[in-house]
């Protein structure tokens, strides 16, 4: 009987200890304070890390800049990217702004050209569809050149924007020859189709050259956010110009070339800032030439 009572007491004691026993994996958290900002970081049982802002006594300007950087630049910037990323981003923003502005002006010209044609509405619609179809033809042709773009991403990226501006220029000029609307606009869309494929094919190696900490996806997402933002700004600028300075053909002939030159210049500066380290034919030829020169001066080196 005493043995049974002892067992009951032991079980009761164990159950009471179990109630007050701390959890096996208590939540791990810490607080960091820097630049007048207090943040609390916490690891959850599932391994996720969360951050909660406790206090921010910075000025409104500083908070706005920090919010902009967090939305349009990779996490950990500038330490998580290679040198030159800021310069690349600045000219990429300028490139997309000018490109979007040019697209508004070319669309306005195309509408003028299509409306000036003395043909029924159905024929105009068919011409417009055929014009868009030429862009797909350009994409198909340029896609066959994809293998050549791996070793020369910078050159192909610049060529893509030159082709895009060429196509846009043809569209802007289309009202000057409305009887050749389909031919001029179709050729312009053909060039733009090739430009789209070349630009997309070279985007990944260029972004990869900036990734330092396995953050390629973050780089890509923030880069596209910058592009979208300045495309919207460029569309607004294009609408303003189309209703003021560029409402006439003479205005487009003045503003169009200026925007095109600024567009191509931005792309060239982007590529200069991108640290792409690939062996293209020119670099390979230089390495082989230097090796042969050294081998010629020291023939016994090969034996070692």
mmCIF file of C-alpha atoms in Angstrom:
data_model
loop_
_atom_site.group_PDB
_atom_site.id
_atom_site.type_symbol
_atom_site.label_atom_id
_atom_site.label_comp_id
_atom_site.label_asym_id
_atom_site.label_seq_id
_atom_site.Cartn_x
_atom_site.Cartn_y
_atom_site.Cartn_z
ATOM 1 C CA UNK A 1 0.000 0.000 0.000
ATOM 2 C CA UNK A 2 2.845 2.378 0.872
ATOM 3 C CA UNK A 3 4.549 1.478 -2.444
ATOM 4 C CA UNK A 4 1.398 2.391 -4.377
ATOM 5 C CA UNK A 5 1.129 5.741 -2.560
ATOM 6 C CA UNK A 6 4.786 6.499 -3.328
ATOM 7 C CA UNK A 7 4.201 5.849 -7.042
ATOM 8 C CA UNK A 8 1.169 8.138 -7.071
ATOM 9 C CA UNK A 9 3.171 10.899 -5.371
ATOM 10 C CA UNK A 10 6.027 10.519 -7.872
ATOM 11 C CA UNK A 11 3.630 10.714 -10.843
ATOM 12 C CA UNK A 12 1.966 13.807 -9.361
ATOM 13 C CA UNK A 13 5.356 15.444 -8.851
ATOM 14 C CA UNK A 14 6.466 14.630 -12.431
ATOM 15 C CA UNK A 15 3.257 16.108 -13.863
ATOM 16 C CA UNK A 16 3.739 19.319 -11.870
ATOM 17 C CA UNK A 17 7.325 19.636 -13.103
ATOM 18 C CA UNK A 18 6.156 19.096 -16.689
ATOM 19 C CA UNK A 19 3.728 22.009 -16.333
ATOM 20 C CA UNK A 20 6.469 24.445 -15.332
ATOM 21 C CA UNK A 21 9.116 23.029 -17.695
ATOM 22 C CA UNK A 22 10.257 25.687 -20.182
ATOM 23 C CA UNK A 23 9.785 24.936 -23.886
ATOM 24 C CA UNK A 24 12.555 23.087 -25.688
ATOM 25 C CA UNK A 25 13.039 25.848 -28.299
ATOM 26 C CA UNK A 26 12.316 29.247 -26.761
ATOM 27 C CA UNK A 27 11.951 32.080 -29.316
ATOM 28 C CA UNK A 28 15.299 33.700 -30.106
ATOM 29 C CA UNK A 29 15.186 37.452 -30.594
ATOM 30 C CA UNK A 30 17.425 40.482 -30.290
ATOM 31 C CA UNK A 31 17.206 44.245 -30.725
ATOM 32 C CA UNK A 32 19.489 46.305 -32.936
ATOM 33 C CA UNK A 33 19.803 50.092 -32.683
ATOM 34 C CA UNK A 34 21.591 52.042 -35.430
ATOM 35 C CA UNK A 35 21.157 55.530 -36.915
ATOM 36 C CA UNK A 36 18.285 56.357 -34.532
ATOM 37 C CA UNK A 37 16.399 53.247 -35.683
ATOM 38 C CA UNK A 38 15.454 50.433 -33.297
ATOM 39 C CA UNK A 39 14.602 47.054 -34.831
ATOM 40 C CA UNK A 40 13.681 43.753 -33.247
ATOM 41 C CA UNK A 41 14.743 40.554 -35.025
ATOM 42 C CA UNK A 42 13.280 37.171 -34.107
ATOM 43 C CA UNK A 43 13.836 33.596 -35.253
ATOM 44 C CA UNK A 44 10.637 31.549 -35.323
ATOM 45 C CA UNK A 45 10.426 27.780 -34.654
ATOM 46 C CA UNK A 46 9.996 27.166 -38.405
ATOM 47 C CA UNK A 47 13.352 28.848 -39.098
ATOM 48 C CA UNK A 48 11.945 32.103 -40.502
ATOM 49 C CA UNK A 49 13.512 35.417 -39.488
ATOM 50 C CA UNK A 50 11.169 38.364 -38.931
ATOM 51 C CA UNK A 51 11.944 42.023 -38.304
ATOM 52 C CA UNK A 52 9.758 44.525 -36.456
ATOM 53 C CA UNK A 53 10.427 48.253 -36.396
ATOM 54 C CA UNK A 54 10.281 49.449 -32.780
ATOM 55 C CA UNK A 55 11.292 53.079 -33.108
ATOM 56 C CA UNK A 56 12.416 55.415 -35.904
ATOM 57 C CA UNK A 57 13.396 58.944 -34.893
ATOM 58 C CA UNK A 58 14.997 59.907 -38.212
ATOM 59 C CA UNK A 59 13.776 62.812 -40.304
ATOM 60 C CA UNK A 60 11.067 62.326 -42.929
ATOM 61 C CA UNK A 61 13.620 62.723 -45.733
ATOM 62 C CA UNK A 62 15.862 59.982 -44.345
ATOM 63 C CA UNK A 63 12.903 57.635 -43.903
ATOM 64 C CA UNK A 64 11.722 58.335 -47.459
ATOM 65 C CA UNK A 65 15.177 57.612 -48.902
ATOM 66 C CA UNK A 66 15.439 54.394 -46.899
ATOM 67 C CA UNK A 67 11.994 53.308 -48.084
ATOM 68 C CA UNK A 68 12.967 54.016 -51.701
ATOM 69 C CA UNK A 69 16.199 52.023 -51.375
ATOM 70 C CA UNK A 70 14.402 49.050 -49.817
ATOM 71 C CA UNK A 71 11.862 48.961 -52.666
ATOM 72 C CA UNK A 72 14.151 49.580 -55.646
ATOM 73 C CA UNK A 73 17.559 48.276 -54.554
ATOM 74 C CA UNK A 74 18.606 44.755 -53.460
ATOM 75 C CA UNK A 75 18.723 43.856 -49.783
ATOM 76 C CA UNK A 76 22.073 44.736 -48.244
ATOM 77 C CA UNK A 77 22.853 47.401 -50.857
ATOM 78 C CA UNK A 78 25.587 48.526 -51.521
ATOM 79 C CA UNK A 79 27.488 45.592 -50.001
ATOM 80 C CA UNK A 80 25.446 42.876 -51.751
ATOM 81 C CA UNK A 81 26.245 44.037 -55.310
ATOM 82 C CA UNK A 82 29.346 44.573 -57.405
ATOM 83 C CA UNK A 83 30.945 47.949 -57.984
ATOM 84 C CA UNK A 84 29.219 50.015 -60.677
ATOM 85 C CA UNK A 85 25.663 48.913 -59.891
ATOM 86 C CA UNK A 86 24.525 52.433 -58.913
ATOM 87 C CA UNK A 87 25.843 53.944 -62.147
ATOM 88 C CA UNK A 88 24.236 51.109 -64.107
ATOM 89 C CA UNK A 89 20.894 51.737 -62.378
ATOM 90 C CA UNK A 90 21.024 55.491 -62.962
ATOM 91 C CA UNK A 91 21.491 55.137 -66.704
ATOM 92 C CA UNK A 92 19.005 52.268 -66.856
ATOM 93 C CA UNK A 93 16.401 54.612 -65.377
ATOM 94 C CA UNK A 94 17.267 57.284 -67.954
ATOM 95 C CA UNK A 95 17.133 54.689 -70.723
ATOM 96 C CA UNK A 96 13.624 53.544 -69.811
ATOM 97 C CA UNK A 97 12.388 57.108 -69.366
ATOM 98 C CA UNK A 98 13.513 58.138 -72.869
ATOM 99 C CA UNK A 99 12.324 54.851 -74.387
ATOM 100 C CA UNK A 100 8.823 55.225 -72.956
ATOM 101 C CA UNK A 101 8.651 58.849 -74.091
ATOM 102 C CA UNK A 102 9.640 57.857 -77.631
ATOM 103 C CA UNK A 103 7.014 55.094 -77.647
ATOM 104 C CA UNK A 104 4.247 57.620 -76.944
ATOM 105 C CA UNK A 105 5.395 59.843 -79.808
ATOM 106 C CA UNK A 106 5.641 56.900 -82.229
ATOM 107 C CA UNK A 107 2.186 55.616 -81.264
ATOM 108 C CA UNK A 108 0.715 59.056 -81.858
ATOM 109 C CA UNK A 109 2.346 59.194 -85.300
ATOM 110 C CA UNK A 110 1.092 55.723 -86.193
ATOM 111 C CA UNK A 111 -2.455 56.689 -85.300
ATOM 112 C CA UNK A 112 -2.171 59.804 -87.464
ATOM 113 C CA UNK A 113 -0.801 57.752 -90.341
ATOM 114 C CA UNK A 114 -3.499 55.072 -90.044
ATOM 115 C CA UNK A 115 -6.246 57.686 -89.876
ATOM 116 C CA UNK A 116 -4.956 59.516 -92.919
ATOM 117 C CA UNK A 117 -5.254 56.490 -95.181
ATOM 118 C CA UNK A 118 -8.168 56.770 -97.619
ATOM 119 C CA UNK A 119 -9.262 53.195 -96.992
ATOM 120 C CA UNK A 120 -12.200 51.615 -95.172
ATOM 121 C CA UNK A 121 -11.905 51.001 -91.418
ATOM 122 C CA UNK A 122 -11.669 47.240 -91.928
ATOM 123 C CA UNK A 123 -8.628 47.574 -94.209
ATOM 124 C CA UNK A 124 -6.967 49.893 -91.675
ATOM 125 C CA UNK A 125 -7.540 47.322 -88.937
ATOM 126 C CA UNK A 126 -6.014 44.562 -91.071
ATOM 127 C CA UNK A 127 -2.980 46.754 -91.783
ATOM 128 C CA UNK A 128 -2.552 47.391 -88.070
ATOM 129 C CA UNK A 129 -2.656 43.646 -87.300
ATOM 130 C CA UNK A 130 -0.127 42.902 -90.050
ATOM 131 C CA UNK A 131 2.116 45.630 -88.667
ATOM 132 C CA UNK A 132 2.096 43.941 -85.238
ATOM 133 C CA UNK A 133 2.703 40.581 -86.887
ATOM 134 C CA UNK A 134 6.008 41.844 -88.282
ATOM 135 C CA UNK A 135 7.286 42.214 -84.708
ATOM 136 C CA UNK A 136 6.833 38.483 -84.149
ATOM 137 C CA UNK A 137 8.774 37.770 -87.356
ATOM 138 C CA UNK A 138 11.639 39.883 -86.029
ATOM 139 C CA UNK A 139 11.554 37.980 -82.725
ATOM 140 C CA UNK A 140 11.747 34.616 -84.493
ATOM 141 C CA UNK A 141 14.709 35.664 -86.633
ATOM 142 C CA UNK A 142 16.646 37.168 -83.720
ATOM 143 C CA UNK A 143 16.001 34.119 -81.511
ATOM 144 C CA UNK A 144 18.183 32.059 -83.879
ATOM 145 C CA UNK A 145 21.138 34.264 -82.921
ATOM 146 C CA UNK A 146 20.810 33.590 -79.198
ATOM 147 C CA UNK A 147 23.969 31.456 -78.975
ATOM 148 C CA UNK A 148 26.092 34.386 -80.181
ATOM 149 C CA UNK A 149 24.806 36.671 -77.433
ATOM 150 C CA UNK A 150 26.379 34.743 -74.539
ATOM 151 C CA UNK A 151 29.933 35.867 -75.329
ATOM 152 C CA UNK A 152 28.989 39.442 -76.301
ATOM 153 C CA UNK A 153 26.117 40.517 -74.022
ATOM 154 C CA UNK A 154 27.175 44.160 -73.929
ATOM 155 C CA UNK A 155 27.463 44.576 -77.697
ATOM 156 C CA UNK A 156 24.130 42.870 -78.304
ATOM 157 C CA UNK A 157 22.469 44.973 -75.608
ATOM 158 C CA UNK A 158 23.631 48.181 -77.288
ATOM 159 C CA UNK A 159 22.595 46.829 -80.707
ATOM 160 C CA UNK A 160 19.154 46.015 -79.293
ATOM 161 C CA UNK A 161 18.525 49.631 -78.336
ATOM 162 C CA UNK A 162 19.879 50.942 -81.636
ATOM 163 C CA UNK A 163 17.414 48.650 -83.424
ATOM 164 C CA UNK A 164 14.633 49.800 -81.104
ATOM 165 C CA UNK A 165 15.345 53.458 -81.867
ATOM 166 C CA UNK A 166 15.515 52.679 -85.587
ATOM 167 C CA UNK A 167 12.090 51.049 -85.430
ATOM 168 C CA UNK A 168 10.682 53.895 -83.362
ATOM 169 C CA UNK A 169 12.109 56.421 -85.818
ATOM 170 C CA UNK A 170 10.359 54.720 -88.730
ATOM 171 C CA UNK A 171 7.076 54.828 -86.812
ATOM 172 C CA UNK A 172 7.525 58.530 -86.046
ATOM 173 C CA UNK A 173 8.120 59.218 -89.764
ATOM 174 C CA UNK A 174 5.125 57.164 -90.923
ATOM 175 C CA UNK A 175 2.740 60.179 -91.233
ATOM 176 C CA UNK A 176 5.035 61.589 -93.931
ATOM 177 C CA UNK A 177 4.152 58.657 -96.200
ATOM 178 C CA UNK A 178 0.645 57.478 -95.223
ATOM 179 C CA UNK A 179 0.277 55.520 -98.468
ATOM 180 C CA UNK A 180 3.196 53.334 -97.268
ATOM 181 C CA UNK A 181 1.862 52.908 -93.744
ATOM 182 C CA UNK A 182 2.035 49.095 -93.715
ATOM 183 C CA UNK A 183 5.545 48.952 -95.179
ATOM 184 C CA UNK A 184 7.086 51.638 -92.946
ATOM 185 C CA UNK A 185 5.314 50.636 -89.736
ATOM 186 C CA UNK A 186 5.882 46.928 -90.427
ATOM 187 C CA UNK A 187 9.630 47.457 -90.922
ATOM 188 C CA UNK A 188 9.738 49.512 -87.734
ATOM 189 C CA UNK A 189 7.997 46.784 -85.760
ATOM 190 C CA UNK A 190 10.313 44.175 -87.305
ATOM 191 C CA UNK A 191 13.343 46.056 -85.938
ATOM 192 C CA UNK A 192 11.666 46.483 -82.546
ATOM 193 C CA UNK A 193 10.883 42.751 -82.407
ATOM 194 C CA UNK A 194 14.567 41.904 -82.882
ATOM 195 C CA UNK A 195 15.460 44.500 -80.247
ATOM 196 C CA UNK A 196 13.107 42.950 -77.678
ATOM 197 C CA UNK A 197 14.645 39.479 -78.045
ATOM 198 C CA UNK A 198 18.230 40.760 -77.894
ATOM 199 C CA UNK A 199 17.496 42.890 -74.823
ATOM 200 C CA UNK A 200 15.814 40.031 -72.955
ATOM 201 C CA UNK A 201 18.505 37.503 -73.887
ATOM 202 C CA UNK A 202 21.314 39.687 -72.521
ATOM 203 C CA UNK A 203 19.507 40.752 -69.343
ATOM 204 C CA UNK A 204 20.448 37.682 -67.266
ATOM 205 C CA UNK A 205 24.246 37.721 -67.839
ATOM 206 C CA UNK A 206 24.323 41.448 -67.084
ATOM 207 C CA UNK A 207 22.396 41.040 -63.824
ATOM 208 C CA UNK A 208 24.560 38.010 -62.944
ATOM 209 C CA UNK A 209 27.686 40.159 -63.176
ATOM 210 C CA UNK A 210 26.424 42.312 -60.283
ATOM 211 C CA UNK A 211 25.327 39.476 -57.956
ATOM 212 C CA UNK A 212 27.832 38.918 -55.141
ATOM 213 C CA UNK A 213 25.888 37.000 -52.489
ATOM 214 C CA UNK A 214 23.624 34.666 -54.450
ATOM 215 C CA UNK A 215 21.054 37.458 -54.708
ATOM 216 C CA UNK A 216 20.344 37.249 -58.441
ATOM 217 C CA UNK A 217 16.571 37.028 -57.986
ATOM 218 C CA UNK A 218 16.556 40.076 -55.709
ATOM 219 C CA UNK A 219 18.695 41.997 -58.204
ATOM 220 C CA UNK A 220 16.386 41.047 -61.064
ATOM 221 C CA UNK A 221 13.229 42.013 -59.159
ATOM 222 C CA UNK A 222 14.584 45.398 -58.043
ATOM 223 C CA UNK A 223 15.964 46.111 -61.507
ATOM 224 C CA UNK A 224 12.557 45.503 -63.052
ATOM 225 C CA UNK A 225 10.987 47.744 -60.391
ATOM 226 C CA UNK A 226 13.302 50.585 -61.453
ATOM 227 C CA UNK A 227 12.415 49.949 -65.112
ATOM 228 C CA UNK A 228 8.686 50.005 -64.407
ATOM 229 C CA UNK A 229 8.886 53.201 -62.369
ATOM 230 C CA UNK A 230 10.744 55.164 -65.028
ATOM 231 C CA UNK A 231 8.668 53.689 -67.842
ATOM 232 C CA UNK A 232 5.630 55.237 -66.158
ATOM 233 C CA UNK A 233 7.469 58.563 -65.764
ATOM 234 C CA UNK A 234 8.506 58.373 -69.420
ATOM 235 C CA UNK A 235 4.930 57.741 -70.539
ATOM 236 C CA UNK A 236 3.852 60.849 -68.646
ATOM 237 C CA UNK A 237 6.621 62.887 -70.268
ATOM 238 C CA UNK A 238 5.647 61.499 -73.677
ATOM 239 C CA UNK A 239 1.994 62.443 -73.221
ATOM 240 C CA UNK A 240 3.041 65.967 -72.219
ATOM 241 C CA UNK A 241 5.336 66.358 -75.243
ATOM 242 C CA UNK A 242 2.767 64.859 -77.626
ATOM 243 C CA UNK A 243 0.219 67.474 -76.581
ATOM 244 C CA UNK A 244 2.621 70.435 -76.643
ATOM 245 C CA UNK A 245 5.972 70.567 -78.460
ATOM 246 C CA UNK A 246 5.484 67.374 -80.478
ATOM 247 C CA UNK A 247 1.907 67.969 -81.567
ATOM 248 C CA UNK A 248 3.316 68.764 -85.024
ATOM 249 C CA UNK A 249 5.621 66.727 -87.234
ATOM 250 C CA UNK A 250 8.296 69.426 -87.025
ATOM 251 C CA UNK A 251 8.388 69.093 -83.239
ATOM 252 C CA UNK A 252 8.812 65.302 -83.454
ATOM 253 C CA UNK A 253 11.684 65.711 -85.932
ATOM 254 C CA UNK A 254 13.504 67.874 -83.375
ATOM 255 C CA UNK A 255 12.704 66.071 -80.106
ATOM 256 C CA UNK A 256 12.851 62.507 -81.499
ATOM 257 C CA UNK A 257 16.578 62.486 -82.426
ATOM 258 C CA UNK A 258 17.507 64.135 -79.115
ATOM 259 C CA UNK A 259 15.666 61.461 -77.131
ATOM 260 C CA UNK A 260 17.167 58.721 -79.301
ATOM 261 C CA UNK A 261 20.736 59.949 -78.783
ATOM 262 C CA UNK A 262 20.119 60.225 -75.034
ATOM 263 C CA UNK A 263 18.631 56.719 -75.038
ATOM 264 C CA UNK A 264 21.603 55.065 -76.763
ATOM 265 C CA UNK A 265 24.078 57.044 -74.659
ATOM 266 C CA UNK A 266 22.385 55.759 -71.504
ATOM 267 C CA UNK A 267 22.704 52.151 -72.679
ATOM 268 C CA UNK A 268 26.397 52.597 -73.538
ATOM 269 C CA UNK A 269 27.065 53.995 -70.053
ATOM 270 C CA UNK A 270 25.076 51.125 -68.511
ATOM 271 C CA UNK A 271 27.276 48.583 -70.267
ATOM 272 C CA UNK A 272 30.439 50.384 -69.209
ATOM 273 C CA UNK A 273 29.299 50.105 -65.601
ATOM 274 C CA UNK A 274 28.439 46.382 -65.878
ATOM 275 C CA UNK A 275 31.415 44.156 -64.870
ATOM 276 C CA UNK A 276 30.724 41.327 -67.341
ATOM 277 C CA UNK A 277 33.691 38.920 -67.250
ATOM 278 C CA UNK A 278 33.135 36.600 -70.186
ATOM 279 C CA UNK A 279 35.545 35.416 -72.866
ATOM 280 C CA UNK A 280 34.382 36.868 -76.160
ATOM 281 C CA UNK A 281 36.280 36.223 -79.408
ATOM 282 C CA UNK A 282 38.326 39.430 -79.067
ATOM 283 C CA UNK A 283 39.437 38.705 -75.488
ATOM 284 C CA UNK A 284 40.203 35.085 -76.360
ATOM 285 C CA UNK A 285 42.345 36.186 -79.322
ATOM 286 C CA UNK A 286 44.269 38.613 -77.088
ATOM 287 C CA UNK A 287 44.920 35.905 -74.458
ATOM 288 C CA UNK A 288 46.117 33.420 -77.095
ATOM 289 C CA UNK A 289 48.309 36.079 -78.736
ATOM 290 C CA UNK A 290 49.926 36.979 -75.407
ATOM 291 C CA UNK A 291 50.481 33.305 -74.607
ATOM 292 C CA UNK A 292 52.119 32.650 -77.986
ATOM 293 C CA UNK A 293 54.303 35.728 -77.549
ATOM 294 C CA UNK A 294 55.514 34.508 -74.147
ATOM 295 C CA UNK A 295 56.044 31.013 -75.535
ATOM 296 C CA UNK A 296 58.089 32.409 -78.395
ATOM 297 C CA UNK A 297 60.350 34.331 -75.997
ATOM 298 C CA UNK A 298 60.695 31.319 -73.683
ATOM 299 C CA UNK A 299 60.299 28.060 -75.654
ATOM 300 C CA UNK A 300 61.401 25.908 -72.719
ATOM 301 C CA UNK A 301 58.340 27.047 -70.681
ATOM 302 C CA UNK A 302 56.186 24.449 -72.485
ATOM 303 C CA UNK A 303 58.444 21.667 -71.298
ATOM 304 C CA UNK A 304 57.949 22.651 -67.647
#
